[in-house]
Amino acid sequence: MSDHYVIGLDFGTNSARAIIVNTTTGEEIGASVFDFPTGEKGILLDVRNPDLARQHPRDYLAAVTATISGAIEQAASSGDFSPDRIIGIGVDTTGSTPIPVDKDGTPLALRDEFANEPAAMAWLWKDHTGHAEAAEITALARKMRPEYLAKCGGVYSSEWFWSKILQCRRSNPRVFEAAYTWVEHADWMTGILTGTAHPDAIKRCICAAGHKAMFNPNWGGYPDAPFIEALDPALSRVRATLPDSAHNIAESAGGLSEEWAHNLGLVPGIPVAMGAFDAHLGAVGSGIRPGVLVKIIGTSCCDMLVAPMTQTVPDVPGLCGIVPESILPECFGLEAGQSAVGDIFNWFVSYMRPEGETHDTLTAKAAQLRPGESGLLALDWHNGNRCVLVDQRLTGGVIGMTLHTRPEELYRALIEATAFGARIIMERFLEYGVNVERIVNCGGISGKNALLMQIYADVMGRPLEISASAQTCALGAAMAGAVVAGKKAGGHDDFNEAAMAMARMDDKTYAPLPENQKMYDRLFALYKRLHDSFGVQGRQDSLFDVMKELLAIRDAARR
Amino acid sequence: MSDHYVIGLDFGTNSARAIIVNTTTGEEIGASVFDFPTGEKGILLDVRNPDLARQHPRDYLAAVTATISGAIEQAASSGDFSPDRIIGIGVDTTGSTPIPVDKDGTPLALRDEFANEPAAMAWLWKDHTGHAEAAEITALARKMRPEYLAKCGGVYSSEWFWSKILQCRRSNPRVFEAAYTWVEHADWMTGILTGTAHPDAIKRCICAAGHKAMFNPNWGGYPDAPFIEALDPALSRVRATLPDSAHNIAESAGGLSEEWAHNLGLVPGIPVAMGAFDAHLGAVGSGIRPGVLVKIIGTSCCDMLVAPMTQTVPDVPGLCGIVPESILPECFGLEAGQSAVGDIFNWFVSYMRPEGETHDTLTAKAAQLRPGESGLLALDWHNGNRCVLVDQRLTGGVIGMTLHTRPEELYRALIEATAFGARIIMERFLEYGVNVERIVNCGGISGKNALLMQIYADVMGRPLEISASAQTCALGAAMAGAVVAGKKAGGHDDFNEAAMAMARMDDKTYAPLPENQKMYDRLFALYKRLHDSFGVQGRQDSLFDVMKELLAIRDAARR
């Protein structure tokens, strides 16, 4: 029997990639990357409003053609391969990245009248313009529907679906009125590929709906009409366009449309799996199962766990969400994360620009330092705090500078800060009785930054495993493509089977060094002090309002 | 009648300079600078111990010859001048910068056996190795002699005389035993020039003795024998070498020795005024008098006030000291200051090294920013806090960073932090009823950084005047030379007269802009929150011990 192949299509923050994977061996025989051309590294920014981050949907369409064609071209040199052996496609994207679309399902930004209007584009996950609206939603839910908050960690975030739509209504009524509904990037992609992007036909994935839009079967789907009405009557019209059901990645969004099959040289009708967020499919590509914490460490970090739906899972405050089947079918998906990790190191190199230094030189010098010897302590909140404080109105910080402090010391302090943030999340899971037996790491940073991984192992006090694939998100998407294709077609019947065939661990494991661990325990205690003083409300003489007041002053000064 | 001239000899942190000034017009007709050759910019550092900062006394000797000869050479082109018209010399140095000397008055570092021993060199003002000893002295004085503390702001500093000697005893008994006594840099220089450097003959200035060594006529001079014995019996031997009196700058240390007169081409026997610290003579060179706060803004900042000794002056906690005649005769001298100002900006440019940026480019870009618009807030404690917390175990800090924060924003935040620190000091004076009618600024930064001066005016809410001379410390020293020479010889009979003839204001005054002032009031309130949380002991949920614990961890990690 000949081998079969699946495509994993992965939309990241700055670029998209497609990979072609052998369903039997897990071998990746073709890959292609496409950098989004619009804005700064694919992101439209606004100097007057640092909270704003948008993407142009036309970049998404260009990426499909470029990456799949590129991957096929590369795979063609593989002996056995031909495009008609591709039996399924899976897709992951960032999120919550909602796109306003018209009654035909066309993104407003693809219409001439809105071509250059940021509010008409995709509202990228890291857009924080809706922070006031997020606070409003949290306050209302606390009063009216506390159960909504319990499933999303106790606080509704500015990074999420409803905050963004409500912010659009407030800041750009013209776009808000022109938008018939709002579609998550992941759902729009599977809708496009299967010709079901029309608002009446489009299927929505449980991953985005459950984690970002307060969808839960417990209360019959999306937030109910009275709640939306109380939030803002204008939203009721949007709420009415949303379906009653949402779908997991074992389900098909439909077959590949004739048009796309023709464009890409693929077989029409091959199944396209329901989409999910990159982190969720990264966890799948890392072989997630109950007891395994998967950390996807890249520009930001996502922490993923699953628990069988036959068990009861407590509501853990400060998580991003607990959603049935958001990661694997028949399991609760638990998501947590950090708003920025690699982005912080990139900021230091690209914005602070220490002369003559690169990530490599700084890493090499930082590796020569012993834990604690710089005297520095940093906070990893340059992009706010996603977990466990769930507060975007927090900012970065560092103390301990002297007249002798050097760039590599600050660089290491920033790495350590993200490690302390990672420990806070792990400890929150453990505190609520969620089982963490193993920790598997994947994502851009885990495979290439040994210093960071060792610091994480030392700070967290746990051995850290690494996924063998450098593209676990795309691999997880490919696995979803294999599962919707099914065993009979050359794929797999479930994710367990797919993981056995396609997901692998690296040989390298990072073990904590007891001496470093001891030093980091002392530093972590100090990190916790800053964390709680700036981040937790209601403590006497705390600094809780200081960062918030600074941001209020900043916003006033820029106006 | 022909004009007469005086020499002002000024020893700074990285270099020394001599100027030759006309006693009638204040015109500076010759100047010469000498960069100390030893160590990093004249300072011997220790990578394993960032608290250490020493200087080699041979650099001081080389500086006398180089700067005075250079200044005379330049002055020679002036029509009327000849070296025999020089009628007096004044000297200022940094401090407390004590030098261990042997029984003959020779600095130990000038003896072969100690030539490369840091402990045998001058312990530069910014050496903080004696922080534990400073705490010990403070604790003992609080118990045994609270009056000692009342005159030095309530806390004895690691930058001062006894902390350094006690630290030497603990860390280097060999040097401690070899040292017959310890002599302040200022006193050693006047001793050298007048041939009175022998321990039995050397005169000690009230400025150093009073502000740094707990000398006060109220209790009969230096700390009494029982106190020193209780501190450490080994110090009693050093205490016994100290005289009962100390001298102000209207007094002569003696006449210029034959040897130096010959070397320098000057008239033997011309009077050399008693030395004082650079900041004190900077205040004199800026025309200090009751009601005028003089700020000497350079690598660090000194805040100087005088009050007639006919009045009662309250003990203001957090000052560096209240000492009779330490600045002007017949006035109390009040000193406060910040441990680092320009040093912090230099750290940012030289250590953090933002690519392509200089002080000039960063200042130009920072000047484009509005107050508050960066969202940043910094603490100016990179070299500890001299006033009003008097705590060297504090460090720098900054909060408010986002992924978009740029170097010029940080640069401006650092300037603002030093301005907030300056306001804290001014408010402390006012709070205790010390009169501040005018503020005159001098020192390297005040004349050349208009952005900084405007920010200071906006933050302090006061118009800021600028001294016309770029070298007010050296000018103040020259004025002291003119006063010890006396009117009959072509000088002046008192400092009031000298100031009228020789000290001038610049035309430029910086007036606060009401709009900026309002914004900075909001930011200052937040600065005060951080200041008190990290800096003030005994508040609930404060972060008081965090910086200290970080330094303890750092010191442990480096050992």
XYZ file of C-alpha atoms in Angstrom, chain A residues 50 343-344 347-348 351-355 357 370-373 375 377 382-383 395-407 409-410 519 522-523 526 529-530 533-534 539-543 545-546 549-550 553-554 557-558, chain B residues 50 343-344 347-348 351-355 357 370-373 375 377 382-383 395-407 409-410 519 522-523 526 529-530 533-534 539-543 545-546 549-550 553-554 557-558:
110
model
C -0.104 50.986 21.168
C 8.071 39.076 22.011
C 9.786 40.456 25.126
C 11.570 43.935 22.038
C 14.860 44.065 23.865
C 13.717 48.249 20.222
C 16.365 48.704 22.907
C 19.004 47.727 20.303
C 22.085 47.026 22.467
C 24.895 47.779 20.058
C 24.287 42.313 20.204
C 24.918 32.468 37.602
C 21.307 32.695 38.824
C 20.924 35.785 40.969
C 24.295 37.349 40.263
C 20.797 41.444 41.169
C 14.351 41.077 38.876
C 5.203 43.995 28.514
C 2.029 42.813 26.795
C 3.176 46.583 32.068
C 6.747 45.347 32.189
C 9.151 46.276 34.930
C 12.627 45.675 36.202
C 14.373 46.535 39.452
C 17.917 46.007 40.654
C 19.789 48.091 38.094
C 23.085 49.619 39.159
C 25.546 51.746 37.222
C 27.221 48.503 36.126
C 24.210 46.598 34.794
C 24.886 45.145 31.338
C 22.522 44.211 28.476
C 22.073 40.741 32.516
C 18.816 42.421 31.550
C 18.593 30.235 44.135
C 14.541 32.764 46.586
C 14.143 34.931 43.486
C 10.578 38.143 45.370
C 5.967 39.927 45.944
C 6.122 42.286 42.945
C 1.835 44.150 44.834
C 1.289 45.422 41.280
C -4.008 44.560 49.630
C -3.014 47.367 51.959
C -0.235 49.700 50.741
C -0.028 47.722 47.500
C 0.986 49.263 44.188
C -3.191 51.071 40.823
C 0.257 52.428 39.861
C -2.643 55.138 36.524
C 0.527 55.298 34.387
C -1.714 59.217 32.065
C -0.105 57.826 28.914
C -0.970 62.479 27.061
C -1.284 60.851 23.634
C 30.338 46.415 42.196
C 25.995 58.728 35.976
C 22.577 57.187 35.278
C 25.095 54.129 32.259
C 22.256 54.054 29.764
C 26.355 50.164 29.238
C 22.959 49.624 27.600
C 24.440 51.001 24.357
C 21.319 51.695 22.253
C 22.653 51.381 18.735
C 22.363 56.741 19.874
C 5.171 64.930 26.037
C 5.274 64.375 29.801
C 3.613 61.056 30.592
C 3.213 59.804 27.059
C 3.834 55.409 30.250
C 8.159 55.576 35.557
C 21.204 53.049 40.389
C 23.829 54.171 42.898
C 18.725 50.024 43.234
C 17.311 51.455 40.050
C 14.001 50.425 38.616
C 11.562 51.151 35.849
C 7.980 50.116 35.214
C 5.600 50.731 32.342
C 7.509 49.041 29.535
C 5.484 47.653 26.662
C 6.589 45.866 23.509
C 6.833 49.304 21.866
C 8.996 51.125 24.426
C 11.894 52.936 22.780
C 15.331 53.972 24.110
C 11.464 57.011 26.217
C 13.594 55.229 28.793
C 1.074 66.108 34.362
C 0.322 63.121 38.748
C 3.502 61.232 37.886
C 3.171 57.637 41.551
C 4.331 55.497 45.893
C 7.246 53.462 44.523
C 7.074 51.146 48.996
C 10.671 50.180 48.205
C 4.602 49.880 56.036
C 2.247 46.960 55.607
C 2.607 44.946 52.377
C 5.452 47.232 51.299
C 8.304 46.070 49.091
C 13.000 44.300 51.720
C 12.812 43.278 48.030
C 17.114 40.702 49.379
C 18.033 40.953 45.684
C 21.236 37.133 46.634
C 23.556 38.898 44.194
C 25.922 34.414 43.955
C 29.128 36.333 43.247
